[in-house]
């Protein structure tokens, strides 16, 4: 792809508070090009694109469109330049028609009657846009009669109907099945034909390698390389994404302790079917799969946070059941929820009060809380996970995301658990804290704590876990251990399973 | 900087002191021992309701049935202190009155606890909106009070022990004022120093997180409603002893005044933040403002408008500080 670049971003910098999100990133986009950006959570992908869309102002750097410097300070500046974004969660009017959604805010009026909607013109123009994208969607259909995938394609049509030059897609396939993804890729091809450039953000390596003309890898807020298609191996991309530090983490030798916990026949109607596994002492067991595979629901069902049926559960050789988190705590099992803000942090309270939440249970019977003991126990636990804070009496909101996450680990560790369940332990955490959290998890396992974990990022599970259960469509399709635990193996298994589903 | 923090933390106290000084200078016969004791007397009884309600509100709920519980408890208490003996026209000796006295003391508490228990059970079991559920309870309990009172106003506390609850004084200050202060301290300690109290804050700050952390959410929520019911019953006993009368309409609108005091005390209606001591200050502040208006001969219709302005101010301050914190 030679010729003049449509878009150049140069030395773009952005910091949030003290955290550097982007440290001088360059990014180019050619006309009619599909350019993928990949990287771990917190690598700066979304921040870079939000700057391009005028959601965040940049702290430094420049943006050039067709060689001309432009100022993008508000979303409307970006729209005026023909830059539009399809969000992971899109806002639309589900009770209105496809056509009304496509032209919302710009509905055609009848000549001479400024208040009268010209429905015929509206339907015709919508049909024209849908036709350009070769989408078999009825312009008059109500939006909520369409599948999520089709609604997403309507969003693309909406962007195209206004002067579109650059379309940004953020994790567009995360909720789509294979066939739906294929349809989306066909739509992207149709956009290319029209000369529209697409920035494609995804963590699905395979699909990125298939559709992107170029791939840019971000890590720790820096561009670590831009590669044309066909010039890079998947393994090299993963290496670039994760950096050296994670590879340096040595997998433990396979000395497997006794079984401390086992589950037979865990089922959640329509989501998880007959999942069984054992957990050994001091082991890190990963449960992985694509989104929608049931990995997160299985973990929630396990801890009584989602209605599930379990044939048999054993803890240290005794039959047990967990129908509520407090049952789990009584068995020495603690749980980290996947959403920090909604499910874990108590705003307005202090760091100490947040850390000691589970510990409180141990004094519930005694009723009166010893402040001295609470402070000592909290501080000890907070220091162990190296939470950076002004003091334990500061409000919890004063901690950065990464430090809040470490504080939550301190909360789990404060009650000396035997088993720790981690549901996406590094979601929304910066790269530095991520490494620290990995070290804490390793350390726990070395101390004999058994860990069950899942993550939205497959490489994270394969990097941490000694043994991995691979799930697809609610089924356990494989169990890998030790040297077999690689991202490549997991991805191969899930794509095979998905392909088999398509044909079967 | 430090002063600023202190002012923010003790905002109500600061407002109170400023208004107190202003009133002392400009409102005739405000700064007299008699009037100041009056303010304490007027705040103390509803203050007991406020103290109990504060805990419910910190847990993220609200109990609107407290006003009705006051009236039902008052009617029950008075009915049992003078019972059928009024018809025989024989004044009771303390000895004879004892079993009835025990009922007069215990039945209102049982009723208050029962109302709280039912409110709490429904709200915690279904995670129902407490405004709606306790609004229903408000109506039902008011009905109970009117039923027992038979639509009449009951007069006369015949039992001297019971009467003492409202009449006895210590250093010219009624004993129940001391009871009020003691109750506030006990409830504040319950919030600050016990696991129950911490759970109240946790549930109010983030219900979902509390459930995941294994907090016994239902038990704690139920207990907060039982406490507000018990405190309302307690207030009713003192009210009856002091007024020497009860009816199915006594305590009408107290839920509004109590919520006002709680909000002015800086307890967030969204839960997770607040303190009994602050609500105590809120209760006294409202009473003082109304008291000053009475002394200035401002018609009572304006007092209602004044209450609205006070509550609006308090909520705006709450939103402001919340935004600063975020």
PDB file of C-alpha atoms in Angstrom, chain A residues 305 325-326 329 335 341-349 352-353 356-358 360-361 364 367-369 371 374, chain B residues 190 192-196 198-199 201-202 205-206 208-216 219-220 271-273 322:
ATOM      1  CA  UNK A 305     -23.391 -16.668  42.543  1.00  0.00           C
ATOM      2  CA  UNK A 325     -20.647 -17.093  49.176  1.00  0.00           C
ATOM      3  CA  UNK A 326     -20.689 -17.480  52.946  1.00  0.00           C
ATOM      4  CA  UNK A 329     -15.904 -18.710  53.070  1.00  0.00           C
ATOM      5  CA  UNK A 335     -13.570 -15.327  45.499  1.00  0.00           C
ATOM      6  CA  UNK A 341     -16.441  -1.230  40.641  1.00  0.00           C
ATOM      7  CA  UNK A 342     -19.820  -2.972  40.660  1.00  0.00           C
ATOM      8  CA  UNK A 343     -19.039  -6.153  42.503  1.00  0.00           C
ATOM      9  CA  UNK A 344     -16.063  -5.570  44.767  1.00  0.00           C
ATOM     10  CA  UNK A 345     -15.222  -2.075  45.931  1.00  0.00           C
ATOM     11  CA  UNK A 346     -17.200  -0.271  48.624  1.00  0.00           C
ATOM     12  CA  UNK A 347     -16.968   3.397  47.641  1.00  0.00           C
ATOM     13  CA  UNK A 348     -16.888   6.098  50.329  1.00  0.00           C
ATOM     14  CA  UNK A 349     -15.267   3.712  52.802  1.00  0.00           C
ATOM     15  CA  UNK A 352      -8.892  -0.535  55.745  1.00  0.00           C
ATOM     16  CA  UNK A 353     -12.659  -0.956  55.800  1.00  0.00           C
ATOM     17  CA  UNK A 356     -11.201  -6.202  56.137  1.00  0.00           C
ATOM     18  CA  UNK A 357     -14.570  -7.139  54.648  1.00  0.00           C
ATOM     19  CA  UNK A 358     -14.057 -10.908  54.710  1.00  0.00           C
ATOM     20  CA  UNK A 360     -15.115  -9.239  59.642  1.00  0.00           C
ATOM     21  CA  UNK A 361     -16.780 -12.626  59.435  1.00  0.00           C
ATOM     22  CA  UNK A 364     -19.037 -11.556  63.663  1.00  0.00           C
ATOM     23  CA  UNK A 367     -19.658  -8.814  67.723  1.00  0.00           C
ATOM     24  CA  UNK A 368     -17.353  -6.075  68.952  1.00  0.00           C
ATOM     25  CA  UNK A 369     -14.502  -5.388  66.536  1.00  0.00           C
ATOM     26  CA  UNK A 371      -9.862  -1.689  65.998  1.00  0.00           C
ATOM     27  CA  UNK A 374      -8.408  -4.919  62.426  1.00  0.00           C
TER      28      UNK A 374
ATOM     29  CA  UNK B 190     -23.099  -0.136  67.470  1.00  0.00           C
ATOM     30  CA  UNK B 192     -18.664   2.135  64.670  1.00  0.00           C
ATOM     31  CA  UNK B 193     -17.427  -0.672  66.838  1.00  0.00           C
ATOM     32  CA  UNK B 194     -19.277  -3.810  65.857  1.00  0.00           C
ATOM     33  CA  UNK B 195     -19.235  -6.093  62.870  1.00  0.00           C
ATOM     34  CA  UNK B 196     -22.979  -5.505  62.532  1.00  0.00           C
ATOM     35  CA  UNK B 198     -19.677  -2.316  59.549  1.00  0.00           C
ATOM     36  CA  UNK B 199     -21.981  -4.585  57.601  1.00  0.00           C
ATOM     37  CA  UNK B 201     -22.143   0.497  55.885  1.00  0.00           C
ATOM     38  CA  UNK B 202     -20.971  -2.203  53.461  1.00  0.00           C
ATOM     39  CA  UNK B 205     -22.172   1.311  49.970  1.00  0.00           C
ATOM     40  CA  UNK B 206     -22.415  -1.614  47.533  1.00  0.00           C
ATOM     41  CA  UNK B 208     -23.865  -6.483  45.209  1.00  0.00           C
ATOM     42  CA  UNK B 209     -20.325  -6.500  46.538  1.00  0.00           C
ATOM     43  CA  UNK B 210     -21.644  -7.220  50.039  1.00  0.00           C
ATOM     44  CA  UNK B 211     -23.518 -10.279  48.774  1.00  0.00           C
ATOM     45  CA  UNK B 212     -20.437 -11.584  46.949  1.00  0.00           C
ATOM     46  CA  UNK B 213     -18.331 -11.006  50.067  1.00  0.00           C
ATOM     47  CA  UNK B 214     -20.640 -13.305  52.023  1.00  0.00           C
ATOM     48  CA  UNK B 215     -22.101 -10.566  54.231  1.00  0.00           C
ATOM     49  CA  UNK B 216     -25.312 -11.859  55.876  1.00  0.00           C
ATOM     50  CA  UNK B 219     -30.098 -10.660  58.561  1.00  0.00           C
ATOM     51  CA  UNK B 220     -28.462  -7.235  58.749  1.00  0.00           C
ATOM     52  CA  UNK B 271     -26.650   4.549  51.758  1.00  0.00           C
ATOM     53  CA  UNK B 272     -23.094   3.826  52.818  1.00  0.00           C
ATOM     54  CA  UNK B 273     -22.475   7.050  54.636  1.00  0.00           C
ATOM     55  CA  UNK B 322     -20.343  13.558  46.552  1.00  0.00           C
TER      56      UNK B 322
END
